[in-house]
Amino acid sequence: MLKRFGSLALAGAVMAGGLLLVPAGAASAQSVTEASCSGDSLVKETLTAGSSWEMCWRIDTYRGLVLDKVAYQPRDEAAPMMVLDSIALAQLNVPYDTGATEYNDVTTYQVGGRRLQAITDVDCPTGEVRSAWTDAARGEIPAICIGEEDSGLAYRTNITNDALYAAQGSDLVLHTVSRIGWYEYQTEYRFHDDGEVSVRLGATGDLSPNDYTNVINQGWPLGEGDTDFAVNHYHSAFWRVDFGIDGAESQVVEKFDTDPTGEVGTTGDTGRTPILDTQLTTVDTEGKVFVENREAYRVVNPDSINADGHARSYEIIVDRDQAYNLNPETDYDIAFTSAKPDEVHASYNLIPQKANQGVSDYIADGESLEDPVAWVNVGFHHINRDEDQSPMPIHWQGFTLYPRDVTAQNPLIPEGRKWVNGDMRGVPNPNIPTTPPTTPPTTPPTTPPGTPPATTPPTGGPTTPPADGPATPPTDGGTATGTVEFGSNEVTPGGTQSVTASGFTPGESVGAVLHSDPIDLGTYVADENGDVEFQFLVPTDLPLGEHRLVLTGQTSAVTAEGTFTVAAATAASIFTQLGTTGSNANVLATVGATLLLLGAALGFAGWYRRHRGSGAVLA
């Protein structure tokens, strides 16, 4: 009976607070990604800067890690925007320089299935590990690492010395590990907080002991002397990238081509800087391209327009590599085909309808490009070295999908720079006061008639200061300080803290940092009185105890500091938060559930005492 009563009480609490317990955004329409997968197959991550990514992942027996329905939501946008229908490794071609050996690892040996390696702590020291099916012999294994990682400086600007705007960035990173022969490969996708996507394949493991030669110009001497030469070889990694920008059914491939005009500028440092001309042309039909200098390609959705009226697109950035352009399976940097479900592998296709075909076959009919797929080839000529002996340091090859006009401004733009859009020459910075300082009079005031002459103080003794203190402030070299007040001296993790600070220059940017471990709370603009007011959410993982908030004027160097306490949640603190933060759904839900459970417990205690006194027996 006790267990049944407790279950009913808990159910009542959940029912009463059910609307409040629904996560933020759950009432909105389901996204395309959420409609395509769920549970452990769904990745949905909001990064530190506020932007978010969502996608479905799966392990294909041959291609390994496949990502579907990849969507990006910039920090200030209301909903995610589709970027990719899918992306996956499509072939890994490894020919050796002796001509005696060539492997096609994806279609012959598999990257998933029996080749997939179990993720360990050393592979995933900070991320989340999820499992996937491999084969009948091993069943499910920990297969993928998913987590947020620091990416270094995201932006920095102080061009007019009026304020420094700078921030660190982060990426959502997914990776798997596969062992094929003597090599171990890490397939990695990095989704940046600014919408960029980095695609990489890392190779480590060991050099094949079976591939040595005595021909010096086909290998590199490993070991003492010049006797044994480890054979040089290529790793040509191919990815199939199926675009779906903003859910488009049709998209366009465009080529940037920049050429010198033959003329030179006359006002540069040298007086002979070439004048360049960039043309944008449409790629209408399927085909291969070898990316030349000053040439680039993008996939654009002409019907998806950003706030500045520009069409959204993603540019394919292939680093200058060493493509193995010696056979028709590998003789391109990028190829474009129309999306077809039976064209999956870049060469030696395993789909029965087009068995053993490849990109050269897919483009043979020269179809028009309406739903383009990009086949991106990144080659690496591995000329061995002594340092590659076991274990071989990892080396990387890959490319970048670069957002072009997806947002009208930097999606991570700080508040104080949102006014910068277009040619801002001559446009005043609204964050800097433009009122000129008062000019002191140039002539001394005239002494009114009848004013007694000034009395010269006696010498030799101390001068009596005025009653309100010294006429000039002390010059001790200290930094000017402002004041800061908090809405509450004590808050709980996840609660809202309000801040009011003063003493800054009107209109200047004020940076806020929470200590001990520095946490950047953003930049705020002082009002006409030099005051700053804002609220922030206390991180849920912030340690209990006293914490210090430091605010710094980025023009005046005025600082304001204050401390508050982070304490464990109690009934009193919850009600205090409700009184100061408004309708916080999580807090309300917690209160609702707590009160209902408490009420249920008190009710049961009273019932129990009454029935115990009457001799009733609990069932």
Coordinates of C-alpha atoms in Angstrom, one line a residue:
M1 CA 0.0 0.0 0.0
L2 CA 2.8 2.4 0.9
K3 CA 4.5 1.8 -2.5
R4 CA 1.2 2.2 -4.3
F5 CA 0.5 5.5 -2.5
G6 CA 3.9 6.8 -3.2
S7 CA 3.6 6.0 -6.9
L8 CA 0.2 7.8 -7.0
A9 CA 1.6 10.8 -5.2
L10 CA 4.5 11.0 -7.7
A11 CA 2.2 10.5 -10.7
G12 CA 0.0 13.3 -9.3
A13 CA 3.0 15.6 -8.9
V14 CA 4.1 14.9 -12.5
M15 CA 0.6 15.4 -13.8
A16 CA 0.2 18.7 -12.0
G17 CA 3.5 20.0 -13.2
G18 CA 3.5 18.2 -16.5
L19 CA 3.2 21.3 -18.7
L20 CA 6.1 22.8 -16.8
L21 CA 8.3 19.8 -17.1
V22 CA 8.3 19.7 -20.9
P23 CA 11.7 20.9 -22.0
A24 CA 12.0 24.3 -23.7
G25 CA 10.9 24.2 -27.3
A26 CA 9.2 20.8 -26.9
A27 CA 5.8 22.4 -27.7
S28 CA 7.1 23.6 -31.0
A29 CA 6.8 21.6 -34.2
Q30 CA 9.1 18.6 -34.6
S31 CA 12.2 19.3 -36.7
V32 CA 13.1 17.3 -39.8
T33 CA 16.0 15.7 -37.9
E34 CA 13.8 14.8 -34.9
A35 CA 11.3 13.2 -37.3
S36 CA 14.0 11.1 -38.9
C37 CA 15.6 9.5 -35.7
S38 CA 15.3 9.4 -32.0
G39 CA 16.9 8.0 -28.9
D40 CA 20.6 7.4 -29.1
S41 CA 20.6 7.9 -32.9
L42 CA 19.7 11.5 -32.4
V43 CA 22.4 14.1 -31.6
K44 CA 21.1 17.5 -30.5
E45 CA 23.6 19.8 -28.8
T46 CA 23.6 23.5 -27.9
L47 CA 27.2 24.8 -27.7
T48 CA 28.6 27.2 -25.2
A49 CA 28.1 30.3 -27.5
G50 CA 24.4 29.5 -27.9
S51 CA 24.3 28.0 -31.4
S52 CA 23.2 24.4 -31.8
W53 CA 23.5 21.4 -34.1
E54 CA 21.3 18.4 -34.6
M55 CA 21.7 15.2 -36.7
C56 CA 21.1 11.5 -37.0
W57 CA 24.0 9.1 -36.9
R58 CA 24.4 5.4 -37.9
I59 CA 27.1 2.9 -38.6
D60 CA 27.1 1.5 -42.2
T61 CA 28.9 -1.8 -42.5
Y62 CA 31.1 -0.6 -45.4
R63 CA 31.2 3.2 -45.1
G64 CA 31.4 3.4 -41.3
L65 CA 30.0 6.6 -39.7
V66 CA 27.1 8.1 -41.7
L67 CA 25.4 11.4 -40.7
D68 CA 21.9 12.2 -41.9
K69 CA 19.6 15.3 -41.7
V70 CA 22.3 17.6 -40.4
A71 CA 20.8 21.0 -39.2
Y72 CA 22.3 24.1 -37.8
Q73 CA 20.6 26.7 -35.6
P74 CA 22.5 30.0 -35.2
R75 CA 22.3 31.5 -31.7
D76 CA 19.7 34.2 -32.5
E77 CA 17.5 32.2 -34.9
A78 CA 14.2 30.6 -33.9
A79 CA 14.6 27.2 -35.6
P80 CA 17.3 24.9 -37.1
M81 CA 18.1 25.1 -40.8
M82 CA 18.9 22.0 -42.7
V83 CA 22.4 21.9 -44.2
L84 CA 23.0 18.3 -45.3
D85 CA 20.8 15.4 -46.3
S86 CA 23.7 13.1 -45.6
I87 CA 27.5 12.8 -45.5
A88 CA 29.8 9.8 -45.3
L89 CA 33.1 8.3 -46.4
A90 CA 32.6 7.0 -49.9
Q91 CA 36.0 5.3 -50.7
L92 CA 39.5 5.0 -49.4
N93 CA 42.0 4.3 -52.2
V94 CA 45.5 3.2 -51.1
P95 CA 47.9 2.5 -54.1
Y96 CA 51.6 1.9 -53.3
D97 CA 54.4 3.5 -55.4
T98 CA 55.8 0.2 -56.6
G99 CA 52.6 -0.5 -58.5
A100 CA 52.4 -3.9 -56.8
T101 CA 49.6 -3.1 -54.3
E102 CA 46.4 -1.1 -54.3
Y103 CA 43.6 -1.3 -51.9
N104 CA 40.0 0.1 -51.9
D105 CA 39.4 -0.1 -48.2
V106 CA 35.7 1.0 -48.0
T107 CA 34.3 -1.5 -50.5
T108 CA 36.8 -4.3 -50.1
Y109 CA 37.6 -4.4 -46.4
Q110 CA 34.9 -2.3 -44.7
V111 CA 35.3 0.8 -42.4
G112 CA 32.3 -0.2 -40.2
G113 CA 31.2 -3.8 -39.4
R114 CA 34.1 -6.0 -38.3
R115 CA 36.6 -3.1 -38.7
L116 CA 35.0 -0.8 -36.3
Q117 CA 36.9 -0.4 -33.0
A118 CA 35.5 -0.1 -29.5
I119 CA 35.9 3.4 -28.2
T120 CA 37.9 3.6 -25.0
D121 CA 38.6 6.3 -22.4
V122 CA 41.7 7.4 -24.3
D123 CA 39.7 7.8 -27.5
C124 CA 37.0 9.8 -25.7
P125 CA 38.3 11.5 -22.6
T126 CA 35.5 14.1 -22.2
G127 CA 32.7 13.2 -24.6
E128 CA 29.7 10.9 -24.5
V129 CA 30.2 7.3 -25.8
R130 CA 27.3 5.6 -27.6
S131 CA 27.0 2.0 -28.8
A132 CA 26.2 0.5 -32.2
W133 CA 25.9 -2.9 -33.8
T134 CA 29.0 -4.2 -35.6
D135 CA 28.6 -7.9 -36.5
A136 CA 27.3 -11.2 -35.2
A137 CA 30.6 -12.1 -33.5
R138 CA 30.7 -8.9 -31.4
G139 CA 27.2 -7.5 -31.3
E140 CA 27.0 -4.0 -29.9
I141 CA 30.2 -2.1 -28.9
P142 CA 30.9 1.4 -27.7
A143 CA 31.3 2.9 -31.2
I144 CA 31.2 6.7 -31.3
C145 CA 32.4 9.6 -29.2
I146 CA 30.2 12.7 -29.1
G147 CA 31.1 15.9 -27.3
E148 CA 31.9 19.6 -27.3
E149 CA 35.5 20.6 -27.6
D150 CA 37.3 24.0 -27.5
S151 CA 38.3 25.3 -30.9
G152 CA 40.4 28.3 -30.0
L153 CA 39.9 32.0 -30.8
A154 CA 36.5 32.5 -32.5
Y155 CA 36.9 36.2 -33.2
R156 CA 38.9 39.3 -32.0
T157 CA 38.5 42.9 -33.0
N158 CA 39.7 46.2 -31.5
I159 CA 40.3 48.1 -34.7
T160 CA 39.3 51.6 -33.4
N161 CA 40.6 51.0 -29.9
D162 CA 37.2 51.8 -28.5
A163 CA 36.5 48.3 -27.2
L164 CA 38.0 44.8 -27.4
Y165 CA 35.6 42.2 -28.6
A166 CA 37.0 38.6 -28.4
A167 CA 35.7 35.1 -27.6
Q168 CA 36.8 31.5 -27.6
G169 CA 34.8 29.1 -29.8
S170 CA 33.8 25.4 -29.6
D171 CA 32.8 22.5 -31.8
L172 CA 30.5 19.6 -31.6
V173 CA 32.7 16.7 -32.5
L174 CA 31.7 13.1 -33.5
H175 CA 34.3 10.5 -34.3
T176 CA 34.8 6.7 -34.7
V177 CA 37.9 4.5 -35.0
S178 CA 38.4 1.7 -37.5
R179 CA 41.3 -0.7 -38.0
I180 CA 42.1 -1.8 -41.6
G181 CA 45.2 -3.9 -41.9
W182 CA 48.1 -2.2 -40.2
Y183 CA 46.4 1.2 -40.2
E184 CA 43.9 2.7 -37.8
Y185 CA 41.7 5.4 -39.1
Q186 CA 39.7 8.1 -37.2
T187 CA 36.7 9.4 -39.0
E188 CA 35.9 12.8 -37.6
Y189 CA 33.3 15.5 -38.1
R190 CA 33.6 18.9 -36.4
F191 CA 30.5 21.2 -36.3
H192 CA 31.7 24.7 -35.4
D193 CA 29.5 27.2 -33.4
D194 CA 29.6 29.6 -36.4
G195 CA 28.1 27.1 -38.8
E196 CA 31.3 25.8 -40.4
V197 CA 31.8 22.0 -40.8
S198 CA 35.3 20.3 -40.8
V199 CA 35.5 16.8 -42.3
R200 CA 38.7 14.8 -41.5
L201 CA 40.2 11.4 -41.7
G202 CA 43.2 10.7 -39.4
A203 CA 45.6 7.8 -40.1
T204 CA 47.7 6.2 -37.4
G205 CA 48.7 2.6 -36.4
D206 CA 51.7 1.0 -38.1
L207 CA 53.5 0.9 -41.5
S208 CA 52.9 -2.4 -43.2
P209 CA 55.9 -4.7 -42.6
N210 CA 55.0 -6.5 -45.9
D211 CA 55.6 -3.5 -48.0
Y212 CA 59.3 -2.9 -48.2
T213 CA 61.5 -2.5 -51.3
N214 CA 65.1 -2.2 -52.3
V215 CA 64.4 0.6 -54.7
I216 CA 65.5 3.9 -53.1
N217 CA 63.2 6.2 -55.1
Q218 CA 60.1 4.2 -54.3
G219 CA 60.4 4.3 -50.6
W220 CA 62.3 5.7 -47.6
P221 CA 65.1 4.1 -45.6
L222 CA 63.8 2.9 -42.2
G223 CA 66.2 1.4 -39.7
E224 CA 70.0 1.7 -39.8
G225 CA 71.6 2.5 -43.0
D226 CA 70.1 2.4 -46.5
T227 CA 69.0 -1.2 -46.9
D228 CA 65.3 -1.4 -46.3
F229 CA 62.9 1.1 -47.9
A230 CA 59.3 1.3 -46.6
V231 CA 57.2 1.9 -49.8
N232 CA 55.7 5.3 -50.2
H233 CA 51.9 5.2 -50.9
Y234 CA 48.8 7.3 -51.3
H235 CA 45.7 7.7 -49.1
S236 CA 43.0 9.1 -51.3
A237 CA 39.9 9.7 -49.1
F238 CA 36.5 10.3 -50.9
W239 CA 33.4 11.7 -49.2
R240 CA 29.9 11.8 -50.6
V241 CA 28.2 15.1 -49.5
D242 CA 24.5 15.3 -50.2
F243 CA 23.4 18.9 -49.7
G244 CA 20.0 19.9 -48.4
I245 CA 20.4 23.7 -47.6
D246 CA 17.2 24.9 -45.9
G247 CA 15.4 21.8 -47.0
A248 CA 15.7 22.5 -50.7
E249 CA 14.5 20.0 -53.3
S250 CA 16.6 21.8 -55.9
Q251 CA 19.9 23.6 -55.5
V252 CA 22.5 25.2 -57.8
V253 CA 26.3 24.6 -58.1
E254 CA 28.3 27.8 -58.7
K255 CA 31.9 28.4 -59.5
F256 CA 34.1 31.3 -58.4
D257 CA 36.8 32.0 -60.9
T258 CA 39.3 34.8 -60.3
D259 CA 41.8 35.8 -63.0
P260 CA 44.2 38.7 -63.4
T261 CA 43.0 41.4 -65.9
G262 CA 46.6 42.1 -67.1
E263 CA 46.4 45.6 -65.4
V264 CA 48.0 46.7 -62.2
G265 CA 47.1 49.1 -59.5
T266 CA 49.1 52.3 -59.1
T267 CA 48.5 53.3 -55.5
G268 CA 49.6 50.2 -53.6
D269 CA 52.8 49.8 -51.7
T270 CA 54.6 48.5 -54.9
G271 CA 52.6 50.2 -57.6
R272 CA 52.3 47.0 -59.5
T273 CA 49.6 45.0 -57.6
P274 CA 47.6 43.0 -60.2
I275 CA 44.0 43.8 -60.6
L276 CA 41.9 40.7 -60.3
D277 CA 38.4 40.0 -61.7
T278 CA 36.1 37.4 -60.1
Q279 CA 33.3 35.8 -62.1
L280 CA 30.5 33.6 -60.7
T281 CA 29.2 31.0 -63.2
T282 CA 26.7 28.2 -62.8
V283 CA 27.7 24.6 -63.2
D284 CA 24.7 23.1 -65.0
T285 CA 25.7 19.5 -65.7
E286 CA 27.4 16.6 -63.9
G287 CA 31.2 16.5 -64.1
K288 CA 34.6 16.4 -62.5
V289 CA 36.7 19.4 -61.6
F290 CA 40.3 19.8 -60.6
V291 CA 40.4 22.9 -58.4
E292 CA 42.9 25.4 -59.7
N293 CA 44.4 28.4 -58.0
R294 CA 41.9 31.2 -57.3
E295 CA 39.0 28.9 -58.0
A296 CA 36.2 27.7 -55.6
Y297 CA 32.8 26.0 -55.7
R298 CA 29.6 26.4 -53.7
V299 CA 26.2 24.9 -53.5
V300 CA 23.5 27.5 -53.1
N301 CA 19.7 27.4 -52.4
P302 CA 18.5 30.4 -54.4
D303 CA 15.1 30.3 -52.7
S304 CA 16.6 30.6 -49.1
I305 CA 17.3 34.3 -48.4
N306 CA 19.1 35.7 -45.3
A307 CA 18.1 39.0 -43.6
D308 CA 20.4 41.0 -46.0
G309 CA 18.6 39.5 -49.1
H310 CA 21.4 37.1 -50.1
A311 CA 21.0 33.5 -51.0
R312 CA 22.3 31.0 -48.5
S313 CA 25.0 28.6 -49.6
Y314 CA 27.9 26.4 -48.4
E315 CA 31.3 26.6 -50.1
I316 CA 33.6 23.6 -50.4
I317 CA 37.1 24.4 -49.3
V318 CA 39.6 21.7 -50.4
D319 CA 43.1 22.4 -49.1
R320 CA 45.8 22.2 -51.8
D321 CA 46.7 18.5 -51.6
Q322 CA 48.4 15.9 -53.7
A323 CA 45.5 14.2 -55.6
Y324 CA 46.3 10.9 -57.1
N325 CA 45.1 11.8 -60.6
L326 CA 46.6 8.8 -62.3
N327 CA 43.4 6.8 -63.0
P328 CA 39.8 7.6 -63.7
E329 CA 38.7 6.7 -60.2
T330 CA 40.8 9.3 -58.5
D331 CA 41.5 12.0 -61.1
Y332 CA 39.5 14.9 -59.6
D333 CA 39.2 17.1 -56.5
I334 CA 35.5 17.5 -56.6
A335 CA 32.8 15.9 -58.8
F336 CA 29.2 16.9 -58.9
T337 CA 26.3 14.4 -59.7
S338 CA 22.6 14.4 -59.3
A339 CA 21.5 12.7 -56.1
K340 CA 20.6 9.0 -56.7
P341 CA 20.1 6.4 -54.0
D342 CA 22.0 3.7 -55.9
E343 CA 25.1 5.9 -56.3
V344 CA 26.7 5.4 -52.9
H345 CA 30.4 4.6 -53.4
A346 CA 32.9 6.7 -55.3
S347 CA 34.3 3.6 -57.0
Y348 CA 33.5 -0.1 -57.1
N349 CA 29.9 0.7 -56.1
L350 CA 28.3 -2.1 -54.1
I351 CA 24.6 -1.3 -54.9
P352 CA 23.5 -4.1 -57.3
Q353 CA 21.8 -1.8 -59.8
K354 CA 25.1 -0.1 -60.4
A355 CA 27.6 -2.7 -59.2
N356 CA 31.3 -1.8 -59.7
Q357 CA 30.5 1.6 -61.1
G358 CA 32.0 4.9 -59.8
V359 CA 31.9 8.6 -60.3
S360 CA 33.2 8.3 -63.9
D361 CA 30.2 6.2 -64.7
Y362 CA 27.7 8.4 -62.8
I363 CA 28.6 11.5 -64.8
A364 CA 28.7 9.7 -68.2
D365 CA 25.1 10.7 -69.1
G366 CA 25.8 14.4 -68.4
E367 CA 22.5 15.0 -66.5
S368 CA 21.6 18.5 -65.4
L369 CA 22.3 19.3 -61.7
E370 CA 19.2 20.0 -59.7
D371 CA 19.8 18.1 -56.5
P372 CA 23.6 18.1 -56.4
V373 CA 25.9 15.6 -54.6
A374 CA 29.5 16.6 -54.2
W375 CA 32.2 13.9 -54.3
V376 CA 35.2 15.4 -52.5
N377 CA 38.6 13.8 -53.0
V378 CA 41.5 14.6 -50.6
G379 CA 44.7 12.9 -51.4
F380 CA 47.8 12.5 -49.2
H381 CA 51.1 11.1 -50.6
H382 CA 52.7 9.4 -47.6
I383 CA 56.5 9.5 -48.1
N384 CA 57.5 7.6 -45.1
R385 CA 60.0 8.8 -42.4
D386 CA 61.9 7.5 -39.4
E387 CA 59.3 9.0 -37.1
D388 CA 56.5 6.9 -38.6
Q389 CA 57.8 3.7 -36.9
S390 CA 55.4 2.2 -34.4
P391 CA 53.2 3.7 -33.2
M392 CA 52.9 6.1 -36.2
P393 CA 51.8 9.7 -35.2
I394 CA 48.4 10.5 -36.6
H395 CA 48.2 12.5 -39.8
W396 CA 45.1 14.2 -41.1
Q397 CA 43.5 14.9 -44.4
G398 CA 40.1 16.6 -45.1
F399 CA 38.1 19.6 -46.2
T400 CA 35.8 22.3 -45.0
L401 CA 32.2 23.2 -45.7
Y402 CA 32.2 27.0 -45.3
P403 CA 28.9 28.9 -44.7
R404 CA 28.5 31.7 -47.1
D405 CA 25.6 34.1 -46.4
V406 CA 23.8 31.6 -44.1
T407 CA 23.4 34.5 -41.7
A408 CA 23.4 38.2 -42.4
Q409 CA 26.1 38.8 -39.8
N410 CA 28.5 36.7 -37.7
P411 CA 26.2 34.3 -35.9
L412 CA 28.2 34.8 -32.7
I413 CA 28.2 38.6 -33.0
P414 CA 28.6 40.4 -29.7
E415 CA 25.9 42.9 -28.8
G416 CA 28.2 45.9 -29.2
R417 CA 29.0 45.1 -32.9
K418 CA 25.5 44.4 -34.2
W419 CA 25.4 47.9 -35.8
V420 CA 28.3 47.0 -38.1
N421 CA 26.7 45.7 -41.3
G422 CA 27.8 47.0 -44.7
D423 CA 30.0 50.1 -45.4
M424 CA 30.1 51.8 -42.0
R425 CA 32.5 54.6 -43.0
G426 CA 31.1 57.9 -41.6
V427 CA 28.5 56.1 -39.5
P428 CA 28.9 56.9 -35.8
N429 CA 29.3 54.0 -33.4
P430 CA 26.1 54.0 -31.3
N431 CA 28.0 52.5 -28.4
I432 CA 30.3 55.5 -28.0
P433 CA 29.0 58.8 -26.7
T434 CA 29.3 61.6 -29.2
T435 CA 28.6 64.6 -26.9
P436 CA 31.8 66.7 -26.9
P437 CA 33.3 67.6 -23.6
T438 CA 32.5 71.0 -22.1
T439 CA 35.2 73.6 -23.1
P440 CA 36.4 75.7 -20.1
P441 CA 36.1 79.5 -20.5
T442 CA 39.2 81.1 -22.1
T443 CA 39.0 84.4 -20.1
P444 CA 38.9 84.6 -16.3
P445 CA 35.7 85.9 -14.8
T446 CA 35.7 89.6 -13.9
T447 CA 35.8 90.4 -10.2
P448 CA 32.6 92.2 -9.2
P449 CA 33.1 95.7 -7.7
G450 CA 33.2 95.8 -4.0
T451 CA 34.7 92.3 -3.6
P452 CA 37.3 92.3 -0.8
P453 CA 40.8 91.3 -1.9
A454 CA 41.9 87.7 -1.4
T455 CA 43.7 87.1 1.9
T456 CA 47.1 85.5 1.5
P457 CA 47.4 82.6 3.9
P458 CA 50.2 82.8 6.4
T459 CA 53.4 80.9 5.6
G460 CA 55.3 78.4 7.7
G461 CA 52.3 76.4 9.0
P462 CA 49.9 73.8 7.6
T463 CA 47.1 74.9 5.4
T464 CA 43.6 74.1 6.8
P465 CA 41.8 71.9 4.3
P466 CA 38.1 72.7 3.5
A467 CA 35.5 71.0 5.7
D468 CA 34.6 68.5 2.9
G469 CA 38.2 67.1 2.5
P470 CA 41.1 67.8 0.1
A471 CA 40.5 69.7 -3.0
T472 CA 42.2 67.1 -5.3
P473 CA 41.9 63.3 -5.1
P474 CA 44.9 61.3 -4.0
T475 CA 47.2 60.2 -6.8
D476 CA 48.0 56.7 -5.7
G477 CA 47.8 55.2 -9.2
G478 CA 44.8 52.9 -8.3
T479 CA 42.2 51.9 -10.9
A480 CA 38.9 53.7 -10.8
T481 CA 36.2 51.4 -9.4
G482 CA 32.4 51.2 -9.8
T483 CA 29.8 49.6 -7.7
V484 CA 27.8 46.4 -8.3
E485 CA 24.6 45.0 -6.6
F486 CA 23.0 41.6 -7.0
G487 CA 19.3 40.8 -7.0
S488 CA 20.0 38.1 -4.4
N489 CA 23.0 37.4 -2.1
E490 CA 22.3 33.7 -2.5
V491 CA 21.2 31.7 -5.6
T492 CA 21.0 28.0 -6.5
P493 CA 22.7 26.3 -9.5
G494 CA 20.5 26.9 -12.5
G495 CA 18.8 29.9 -11.0
T496 CA 18.8 33.5 -12.3
Q497 CA 21.0 36.2 -10.9
S498 CA 20.3 39.9 -11.7
V499 CA 23.1 42.5 -11.7
T500 CA 23.1 46.3 -11.5
A501 CA 26.4 48.1 -11.8
S502 CA 27.4 51.8 -12.1
G503 CA 30.4 54.0 -12.5
F504 CA 31.1 53.4 -16.2
T505 CA 31.4 55.8 -19.1
P506 CA 28.0 56.2 -20.8
G507 CA 27.7 54.1 -24.0
E508 CA 30.9 52.1 -23.4
S509 CA 31.0 48.3 -23.6
V510 CA 31.3 46.5 -20.3
G511 CA 32.7 42.9 -20.1
A512 CA 31.4 40.5 -17.4
V513 CA 33.5 37.6 -16.1
L514 CA 32.5 35.2 -13.3
H515 CA 35.3 33.7 -11.2
S516 CA 37.0 31.4 -9.9
D517 CA 37.3 29.5 -13.1
P518 CA 36.7 32.4 -15.5
I519 CA 33.3 32.2 -17.2
D520 CA 32.6 34.9 -19.8
L521 CA 29.1 36.2 -19.3
G522 CA 29.1 38.5 -22.3
T523 CA 29.4 42.2 -23.1
Y524 CA 26.9 44.9 -22.1
V525 CA 26.5 48.5 -23.0
A526 CA 26.4 51.2 -20.3
D527 CA 23.3 53.5 -20.4
E528 CA 23.3 57.3 -20.4
N529 CA 24.1 57.3 -16.7
G530 CA 27.0 54.8 -17.0
D531 CA 24.9 52.0 -15.5
V532 CA 24.7 48.4 -16.6
E533 CA 21.8 46.0 -15.8
F534 CA 21.5 42.4 -16.9
Q535 CA 20.6 38.9 -15.8
F536 CA 22.4 35.6 -16.2
L537 CA 21.7 31.9 -15.5
V538 CA 24.0 30.4 -12.9
P539 CA 25.6 27.4 -14.5
T540 CA 24.2 24.1 -13.1
D541 CA 27.7 22.7 -12.5
L542 CA 29.1 25.8 -10.7
P543 CA 30.6 24.7 -7.4
L544 CA 28.7 25.7 -4.2
G545 CA 30.2 28.6 -2.3
E546 CA 31.2 32.2 -2.8
H547 CA 31.8 33.4 -6.4
R548 CA 33.1 36.8 -7.6
L549 CA 31.8 38.8 -10.6
V550 CA 34.1 41.3 -12.2
L551 CA 32.8 43.9 -14.7
T552 CA 35.3 45.9 -16.7
G553 CA 34.7 49.0 -18.8
Q554 CA 36.4 48.4 -22.1
T555 CA 37.0 52.1 -22.7
S556 CA 37.3 53.6 -19.2
A557 CA 39.0 50.6 -17.5
V558 CA 36.7 51.1 -14.6
T559 CA 36.1 47.9 -12.7
A560 CA 33.2 46.8 -10.4
E561 CA 33.4 43.7 -8.3
G562 CA 31.0 41.9 -6.1
T563 CA 30.4 38.5 -4.6
F564 CA 27.4 36.2 -4.1
T565 CA 26.9 32.7 -2.8
V566 CA 25.8 29.6 -4.7
A567 CA 24.0 27.3 -2.3
A568 CA 22.1 24.0 -2.5
A569 CA 18.4 24.3 -3.3
T570 CA 16.1 24.6 -0.2
A571 CA 12.3 25.3 0.0
A572 CA 13.1 28.9 1.1
S573 CA 15.6 29.5 -1.8
I574 CA 13.1 28.1 -4.3
F575 CA 10.4 30.5 -3.2
T576 CA 12.9 33.4 -3.1
Q577 CA 13.8 32.6 -6.8
L578 CA 10.2 32.5 -7.7
G579 CA 9.8 36.0 -6.3
T580 CA 12.7 37.5 -8.1
T581 CA 12.9 35.7 -11.5
G582 CA 9.4 35.4 -12.7
S583 CA 8.0 32.3 -14.3
N584 CA 11.0 30.0 -14.6
A585 CA 9.5 26.8 -15.9
N586 CA 12.1 24.5 -14.3
V587 CA 11.8 26.2 -10.9
L588 CA 8.0 26.1 -11.1
A589 CA 8.0 22.5 -12.0
T590 CA 10.4 21.6 -9.2
V591 CA 8.2 23.6 -6.7
G592 CA 5.1 21.9 -8.0
A593 CA 6.5 18.5 -7.7
T594 CA 8.0 19.2 -4.3
L595 CA 4.8 20.6 -2.8
L596 CA 2.7 17.8 -4.1
L597 CA 5.1 15.1 -2.8
L598 CA 5.3 16.9 0.5
G599 CA 1.5 17.3 0.8
A600 CA 1.1 13.6 -0.1
A601 CA 3.6 12.6 2.5
L602 CA 1.9 14.7 5.2
G603 CA -1.5 13.4 4.2
F604 CA -0.3 9.8 4.4
A605 CA 1.4 10.4 7.8
G606 CA -1.9 11.7 9.2
W607 CA -3.9 8.8 7.7
Y608 CA -1.3 6.3 9.0
R609 CA -1.5 7.6 12.6
R610 CA -5.3 7.6 12.5
H611 CA -5.5 4.0 11.2
R612 CA -2.8 2.7 13.4
G613 CA -4.7 4.0 16.5
S614 CA -7.8 2.2 15.3
G615 CA -6.0 -1.1 14.8
A616 CA -6.2 -1.0 11.0
V617 CA -3.8 -3.3 9.1
L618 CA -1.8 -2.1 6.2
A619 CA -2.1 -4.3 3.1

